[in-house]
Tab-separated table of N, CA and C and ligand atoms in Angstrom:
chain	number	residue	atom	x	y	z
A	13	MET	N	61.163	13.297	30.662
A	13	MET	CA	61.901	13.300	31.932
A	13	MET	C	61.473	12.075	32.756
A	14	ASP	N	62.414	11.181	33.032
A	14	ASP	CA	62.076	9.952	33.735
A	14	ASP	C	62.293	10.032	35.236
A	15	CYS	N	62.927	11.102	35.673
A	15	CYS	CA	63.338	11.156	37.076
A	15	CYS	C	62.198	11.645	37.977
A	16	LEU	N	61.859	10.821	38.959
A	16	LEU	CA	60.783	11.150	39.899
A	16	LEU	C	61.017	12.493	40.590
A	17	PHE	N	62.227	12.711	41.065
A	17	PHE	CA	62.477	13.950	41.817
A	17	PHE	C	62.552	15.166	40.894
A	18	CYS	N	62.971	14.994	39.633
A	18	CYS	CA	62.877	16.113	38.675
A	18	CYS	C	61.399	16.479	38.473
A	19	LYS	N	60.535	15.480	38.506
A	19	LYS	CA	59.092	15.753	38.353
A	19	LYS	C	58.558	16.516	39.561
A	20	ILE	N	59.061	16.209	40.742
A	20	ILE	CA	58.666	16.978	41.938
A	20	ILE	C	59.179	18.415	41.809
A	21	VAL	N	60.414	18.584	41.360
A	21	VAL	CA	60.964	19.937	41.155
A	21	VAL	C	60.088	20.713	40.171
A	22	ALA	N	59.662	20.035	39.116
A	22	ALA	CA	58.860	20.696	38.069
A	22	ALA	C	57.400	20.875	38.468
A	23	GLY	N	57.003	20.297	39.607
A	23	GLY	CA	55.615	20.407	40.055
A	23	GLY	C	54.678	19.450	39.342
A	24	GLU	N	55.245	18.462	38.643
A	24	GLU	CA	54.411	17.500	37.904
A	24	GLU	C	53.897	16.388	38.806
A	25	ILE	N	54.573	16.178	39.946
A	25	ILE	CA	54.143	15.201	40.952
A	25	ILE	C	54.033	15.975	42.260
A	26	PRO	N	52.940	15.793	43.004
A	26	PRO	CA	52.792	16.562	44.246
A	26	PRO	C	53.759	16.088	45.329
A	27	ALA	N	54.129	17.005	46.173
A	27	ALA	CA	54.970	16.674	47.334
A	27	ALA	C	54.576	17.627	48.448
A	28	ARG	N	54.770	17.167	49.677
A	28	ARG	CA	54.492	18.040	50.841
A	28	ARG	C	55.748	18.874	51.112
A	29	LYS	N	55.820	19.993	50.415
A	29	LYS	CA	57.036	20.804	50.457
A	29	LYS	C	57.166	21.579	51.756
A	30	LEU	N	58.401	21.586	52.260
A	30	LEU	CA	58.745	22.361	53.453
A	30	LEU	C	59.450	23.647	53.078
A	31	TYR	N	60.157	23.610	51.971
A	31	TYR	CA	61.026	24.743	51.620
A	31	TYR	C	61.415	24.620	50.156
A	32	GLU	N	61.608	25.799	49.552
A	32	GLU	CA	62.092	25.824	48.165
A	32	GLU	C	62.815	27.138	47.930
A	33	ASP	N	63.945	27.082	47.230
A	33	ASP	CA	64.583	28.307	46.743
A	33	ASP	C	65.086	28.028	45.333
A	34	ASP	N	65.984	28.853	44.841
A	34	ASP	CA	66.415	28.684	43.445
A	34	ASP	C	67.298	27.458	43.236
A	35	GLN	N	67.817	26.884	44.328
A	35	GLN	CA	68.753	25.757	44.194
A	35	GLN	C	68.232	24.419	44.705
A	36	VAL	N	67.377	24.455	45.731
A	36	VAL	CA	66.966	23.208	46.402
A	36	VAL	C	65.466	23.193	46.676
A	37	VAL	N	64.948	21.980	46.889
A	37	VAL	CA	63.586	21.784	47.376
A	37	VAL	C	63.668	20.795	48.539
A	38	ALA	N	62.868	21.026	49.573
A	38	ALA	CA	62.770	20.071	50.688
A	38	ALA	C	61.312	19.663	50.831
A	39	PHE	N	61.106	18.363	51.012
A	39	PHE	CA	59.734	17.863	51.141
A	39	PHE	C	59.718	16.623	52.030
A	40	HIS	N	58.560	16.348	52.630
A	40	HIS	CA	58.426	15.200	53.521
A	40	HIS	C	58.573	13.897	52.732
A	41	ASP	N	59.287	12.941	53.330
A	41	ASP	CA	59.423	11.617	52.715
A	41	ASP	C	58.068	10.912	52.749
A	42	VAL	N	57.714	10.256	51.650
A	42	VAL	CA	56.422	9.577	51.544
A	42	VAL	C	56.354	8.320	52.430
A	43	GLY	N	57.502	7.801	52.818
A	43	GLY	CA	57.560	6.617	53.679
A	43	GLY	C	58.424	6.902	54.889
A	44	PRO	N	57.934	7.747	55.789
A	44	PRO	CA	58.810	8.241	56.871
A	44	PRO	C	59.348	7.129	57.774
A	45	GLN	N	60.631	7.228	58.080
A	45	GLN	CA	61.304	6.257	58.964
A	45	GLN	C	61.540	6.833	60.352
A	46	ALA	N	60.982	8.001	60.602
A	46	ALA	CA	61.102	8.665	61.905
A	46	ALA	C	59.975	9.694	61.965
A	47	PRO	N	59.643	10.177	63.170
A	47	PRO	CA	58.575	11.182	63.266
A	47	PRO	C	58.840	12.400	62.378
A	48	VAL	N	60.110	12.788	62.262
A	48	VAL	CA	60.494	13.795	61.268
A	48	VAL	C	61.365	13.091	60.235
A	49	HIS	N	60.959	13.123	58.989
A	49	HIS	CA	61.762	12.541	57.907
A	49	HIS	C	61.435	13.315	56.631
A	50	PHE	N	62.383	14.144	56.243
A	50	PHE	CA	62.197	14.877	54.986
A	50	PHE	C	63.466	14.773	54.146
A	51	LEU	N	63.340	15.161	52.897
A	51	LEU	CA	64.446	15.073	51.946
A	51	LEU	C	64.791	16.469	51.454
A	52	VAL	N	66.069	16.722	51.292
A	52	VAL	CA	66.533	17.961	50.656
A	52	VAL	C	67.199	17.558	49.351
A	53	ILE	N	66.690	18.086	48.252
A	53	ILE	CA	67.233	17.714	46.938
A	53	ILE	C	67.672	18.967	46.175
A	54	PRO	N	68.670	18.807	45.304
A	54	PRO	CA	69.012	19.930	44.428
A	54	PRO	C	68.005	19.989	43.282
A	55	LYS	N	67.736	21.181	42.778
A	55	LYS	CA	66.874	21.271	41.590
A	55	LYS	C	67.588	20.684	40.377
A	56	LYS	N	68.910	20.812	40.380
A	56	LYS	CA	69.717	20.246	39.290
A	56	LYS	C	69.713	18.726	39.394
A	57	HIS	N	69.542	18.035	38.278
A	57	HIS	CA	69.592	16.575	38.305
A	57	HIS	C	71.034	16.101	38.448
A	58	ILE	N	71.309	15.429	39.548
A	58	ILE	CA	72.613	14.795	39.776
A	58	ILE	C	72.288	13.363	40.184
A	59	ARG	N	72.774	12.396	39.428
A	59	ARG	CA	72.317	11.005	39.588
A	59	ARG	C	72.699	10.390	40.939
A	60	THR	N	73.971	10.505	41.290
A	60	THR	CA	74.447	9.978	42.578
A	60	THR	C	75.490	10.942	43.134
A	61	LEU	N	75.872	10.676	44.372
A	61	LEU	CA	76.911	11.497	45.004
A	61	LEU	C	78.216	11.440	44.198
A	62	LYS	N	78.433	10.322	43.513
A	62	LYS	CA	79.662	10.174	42.719
A	62	LYS	C	79.691	11.102	41.515
A	63	ASP	N	78.524	11.619	41.150
A	63	ASP	CA	78.426	12.493	39.975
A	63	ASP	C	78.562	13.970	40.331
A	64	LEU	N	78.796	14.264	41.603
A	64	LEU	CA	79.031	15.656	42.010
A	64	LEU	C	80.287	16.153	41.316
A	65	GLU	N	80.211	17.365	40.795
A	65	GLU	CA	81.362	17.968	40.126
A	65	GLU	C	81.925	19.088	40.993
A	66	GLU	N	83.121	19.506	40.646
A	66	GLU	CA	83.777	20.601	41.372
A	66	GLU	C	82.826	21.798	41.537
A	67	GLY	N	82.124	22.108	40.478
A	67	GLY	CA	81.219	23.260	40.488
A	67	GLY	C	79.983	23.065	41.339
A	68	ASP	N	79.778	21.857	41.862
A	68	ASP	CA	78.600	21.565	42.697
A	68	ASP	C	78.906	21.690	44.189
A	69	LYS	N	80.132	22.064	44.528
A	69	LYS	CA	80.503	22.084	45.953
A	69	LYS	C	79.648	23.059	46.766
A	70	ALA	N	79.377	24.227	46.215
A	70	ALA	CA	78.552	25.204	46.945
A	70	ALA	C	77.114	24.687	47.066
A	71	LEU	N	76.637	24.015	46.032
A	71	LEU	CA	75.285	23.451	46.065
A	71	LEU	C	75.181	22.377	47.154
A	72	ALA	N	76.189	21.514	47.249
A	72	ALA	CA	76.184	20.469	48.276
A	72	ALA	C	76.195	21.096	49.670
A	73	GLY	N	76.972	22.153	49.828
A	73	GLY	CA	76.999	22.858	51.111
A	73	GLY	C	75.650	23.495	51.411
A	74	HIS	N	75.015	24.020	50.415
A	74	HIS	CA	73.699	24.639	50.603
A	74	HIS	C	72.664	23.590	51.017
A	75	MET	N	72.775	22.386	50.467
A	75	MET	CA	71.870	21.306	50.874
A	75	MET	C	72.032	21.004	52.364
A	76	VAL	N	73.272	20.915	52.813
A	76	VAL	CA	73.526	20.600	54.232
A	76	VAL	C	73.051	21.747	55.121
A	77	TYR	N	73.341	22.956	54.722
A	77	TYR	CA	72.918	24.117	55.519
A	77	TYR	C	71.389	24.161	55.622
A	78	THR	N	70.728	23.950	54.487
A	78	THR	CA	69.258	23.956	54.472
A	78	THR	C	68.709	22.846	55.363
A	79	ALA	N	69.341	21.686	55.302
A	79	ALA	CA	68.892	20.539	56.107
A	79	ALA	C	68.903	20.886	57.596
A	80	GLN	N	69.988	21.498	58.069
A	80	GLN	CA	70.063	21.773	59.513
A	80	GLN	C	69.111	22.903	59.910
A	81	GLN	N	68.933	23.874	59.045
A	81	GLN	CA	67.976	24.943	59.348
A	81	GLN	C	66.565	24.372	59.502
A	82	LEU	N	66.190	23.523	58.540
A	82	LEU	CA	64.840	22.948	58.566
A	82	LEU	C	64.681	21.955	59.716
A	83	ALA	N	65.744	21.193	60.008
A	83	ALA	CA	65.678	20.242	61.126
A	83	ALA	C	65.348	20.994	62.413
A	84	ARG	N	65.993	22.142	62.614
A	84	ARG	CA	65.723	22.937	63.816
A	84	ARG	C	64.294	23.443	63.803
A	85	GLU	N	63.849	23.901	62.647
A	85	GLU	CA	62.457	24.378	62.539
A	85	GLU	C	61.452	23.262	62.827
A	86	GLN	N	61.844	22.029	62.524
A	86	GLN	CA	60.953	20.883	62.723
A	86	GLN	C	61.054	20.309	64.140
A	87	GLY	N	61.749	20.999	65.021
A	87	GLY	CA	61.794	20.588	66.416
A	87	GLY	C	62.848	19.551	66.727
A	88	CYS	N	63.924	19.520	65.933
A	88	CYS	CA	64.970	18.509	66.121
A	88	CYS	C	66.234	19.098	66.746
A	89	GLU	N	66.081	20.119	67.576
A	89	GLU	CA	67.235	20.766	68.206
A	89	GLU	C	68.110	19.781	68.977
A	90	GLU	N	67.473	18.758	69.557
A	90	GLU	CA	68.223	17.821	70.405
A	90	GLU	C	69.126	16.903	69.600
A	91	GLY	N	68.800	16.728	68.332
A	91	GLY	CA	69.628	15.864	67.499
A	91	GLY	C	68.858	15.391	66.288
A	92	PHE	N	69.593	15.101	65.250
A	92	PHE	CA	68.983	14.580	64.024
A	92	PHE	C	70.071	13.888	63.227
A	93	ARG	N	69.653	13.165	62.202
A	93	ARG	CA	70.625	12.437	61.372
A	93	ARG	C	70.453	12.819	59.914
A	94	LEU	N	71.578	13.031	59.233
A	94	LEU	CA	71.587	13.241	57.783
A	94	LEU	C	72.145	11.981	57.131
A	95	VAL	N	71.486	11.540	56.061
A	95	VAL	CA	71.929	10.338	55.341
A	95	VAL	C	71.851	10.625	53.847
A	96	MET	N	72.884	10.226	53.128
A	96	MET	CA	72.799	10.241	51.673
A	96	MET	C	73.317	8.907	51.160
A	97	ASN	N	72.427	8.111	50.609
A	97	ASN	CA	72.803	6.797	50.094
A	97	ASN	C	73.355	6.957	48.678
A	98	CYS	N	74.462	6.276	48.409
A	98	CYS	CA	75.093	6.390	47.083
A	98	CYS	C	75.126	5.024	46.411
A	99	GLU	N	74.294	4.862	45.391
A	99	GLU	CA	74.145	3.630	44.603
A	99	GLU	C	73.292	2.590	45.365
A	100	ALA	N	72.789	1.639	44.599
A	100	ALA	CA	71.851	0.648	45.139
A	100	ALA	C	72.464	-0.160	46.288
A	101	LEU	N	73.755	-0.446	46.201
A	101	LEU	CA	74.402	-1.230	47.259
A	101	LEU	C	74.241	-0.568	48.617
A	102	ALA	N	74.228	0.749	48.622
A	102	ALA	CA	74.110	1.504	49.875
A	102	ALA	C	72.667	1.856	50.200
A	103	GLY	N	71.730	1.425	49.331
A	103	GLY	CA	70.321	1.668	49.627
A	103	GLY	C	69.669	2.758	48.801
A	104	GLN	N	70.401	3.319	47.804
A	104	GLN	CA	69.786	4.371	46.990
A	104	GLN	C	68.746	3.752	46.063
A	105	SER	N	67.549	4.317	46.073
A	105	SER	CA	66.468	3.806	45.216
A	105	SER	C	65.960	4.864	44.243
A	106	VAL	N	66.218	6.133	44.537
A	106	VAL	CA	65.852	7.215	43.612
A	106	VAL	C	67.156	7.868	43.165
A	107	PHE	N	67.382	7.855	41.849
A	107	PHE	CA	68.688	8.268	41.335
A	107	PHE	C	68.699	9.744	40.921
A	108	HIS	N	68.472	10.558	41.935
A	108	HIS	CA	68.606	12.027	41.908
A	108	HIS	C	68.993	12.327	43.351
A	109	ILE	N	70.175	12.841	43.576
A	109	ILE	CA	70.677	12.884	44.961
A	109	ILE	C	69.703	13.583	45.905
A	110	HIS	N	69.692	13.088	47.127
A	110	HIS	CA	68.802	13.624	48.164
A	110	HIS	C	69.418	13.355	49.522
A	111	LEU	N	69.272	14.351	50.359
A	111	LEU	CA	69.734	14.246	51.739
A	111	LEU	C	68.528	13.900	52.595
A	112	HIS	N	68.580	12.731	53.255
A	112	HIS	CA	67.534	12.376	54.221
A	112	HIS	C	67.821	13.143	55.519
A	113	VAL	N	66.778	13.697	56.112
A	113	VAL	CA	66.894	14.312	57.439
A	113	VAL	C	65.889	13.600	58.341
A	114	LEU	N	66.421	12.931	59.372
A	114	LEU	CA	65.586	12.116	60.269
A	114	LEU	C	65.735	12.614	61.693
A	115	GLY	N	64.603	12.701	62.399
A	115	GLY	CA	64.693	13.173	63.769
A	115	GLY	C	63.487	12.828	64.605
A	116	GLN	N	63.605	13.208	65.876
A	116	GLN	CA	62.579	13.009	66.889
A	116	GLN	C	62.348	11.538	67.245
A	117	ARG	N	63.414	10.753	67.119
A	117	ARG	CA	63.454	9.434	67.758
A	117	ARG	C	64.918	9.100	68.003
A	118	PRO	N	65.191	8.185	68.971
A	118	PRO	CA	66.597	7.805	69.204
A	118	PRO	C	67.158	7.113	67.960
A	119	MET	N	68.409	7.394	67.656
A	119	MET	CA	69.092	6.778	66.509
A	119	MET	C	70.221	5.905	67.059
A	120	HIS	N	70.524	4.854	66.343
A	120	HIS	CA	71.588	3.943	66.784
A	120	HIS	C	72.681	3.887	65.743
A	121	TRP	N	73.849	3.450	66.182
A	121	TRP	CA	74.982	3.340	65.279
A	121	TRP	C	75.735	2.070	65.597
A	122	PRO	N	76.204	1.279	64.624
A	122	PRO	CA	76.122	1.561	63.197
A	122	PRO	C	74.742	1.250	62.630
A	123	PRO	N	74.402	1.832	61.459
A	123	PRO	CA	73.136	1.505	60.804
A	123	PRO	C	73.213	0.079	60.247
A	124	GLY	N	72.067	-0.512	59.987
A	124	GLY	CA	72.026	-1.882	59.483
A	124	GLY	C	72.519	-1.996	58.054
B	10	AMP	P1	66.839	6.328	48.855
B	10	AMP	O1	66.401	4.901	49.095
B	10	AMP	O2	67.962	6.799	49.707
B	10	AMP	O3	67.072	6.569	47.371
B	10	AMP	O4	65.623	7.233	49.315
B	10	AMP	C1	64.525	7.512	48.489
B	10	AMP	C2	63.452	8.033	49.375
B	10	AMP	O5	62.485	8.679	48.571
B	10	AMP	C3	62.705	6.954	50.171
B	10	AMP	O6	62.834	7.224	51.563
B	10	AMP	C4	61.276	7.063	49.676
B	10	AMP	O7	60.328	6.846	50.711
B	10	AMP	C5	61.231	8.481	49.160
B	10	AMP	N1	60.245	8.734	48.125
B	10	AMP	C6	59.995	8.005	47.027
B	10	AMP	N2	59.031	8.570	46.276
B	10	AMP	C7	58.663	9.705	46.940
B	10	AMP	C8	57.710	10.739	46.673
B	10	AMP	N3	56.922	10.724	45.583
B	10	AMP	N4	57.588	11.742	47.583
B	10	AMP	C9	58.366	11.760	48.693
B	10	AMP	N5	59.302	10.826	48.974
B	10	AMP	C10	59.452	9.813	48.110
């Protein structure tokens, strides 16, 4: 298994986990870009957002729902940002989809 995030799912690489259920894992980003910065990933290996299949729609919704629940638990009631980069051009560096959840600092738009 070459995928870094599959290794985190399997417990082969340590992560500071916030949450786990049968479908997703959430853990703190190792290089935080905000006071709160964690990732929500599916346990299923999906390379990019473009590889989502019809049958993954409920899983994608569960990722978003989990993200907002955890964001609130992490003290981000006032606001937070969800980001999912798709392919290297957009900034994706780990090819197992993940939802970034960033909060507790002002955010600007558009992103760089
Ligand atoms: P992206 O560039 O959108 O693919 O985001 C990948 C994210 O994964 C980056 O924010 C990295 O800091 C983060 N990351 C890489 N390796 C680890 C790891 N072992 N544990 C937690 N986060 C990681």
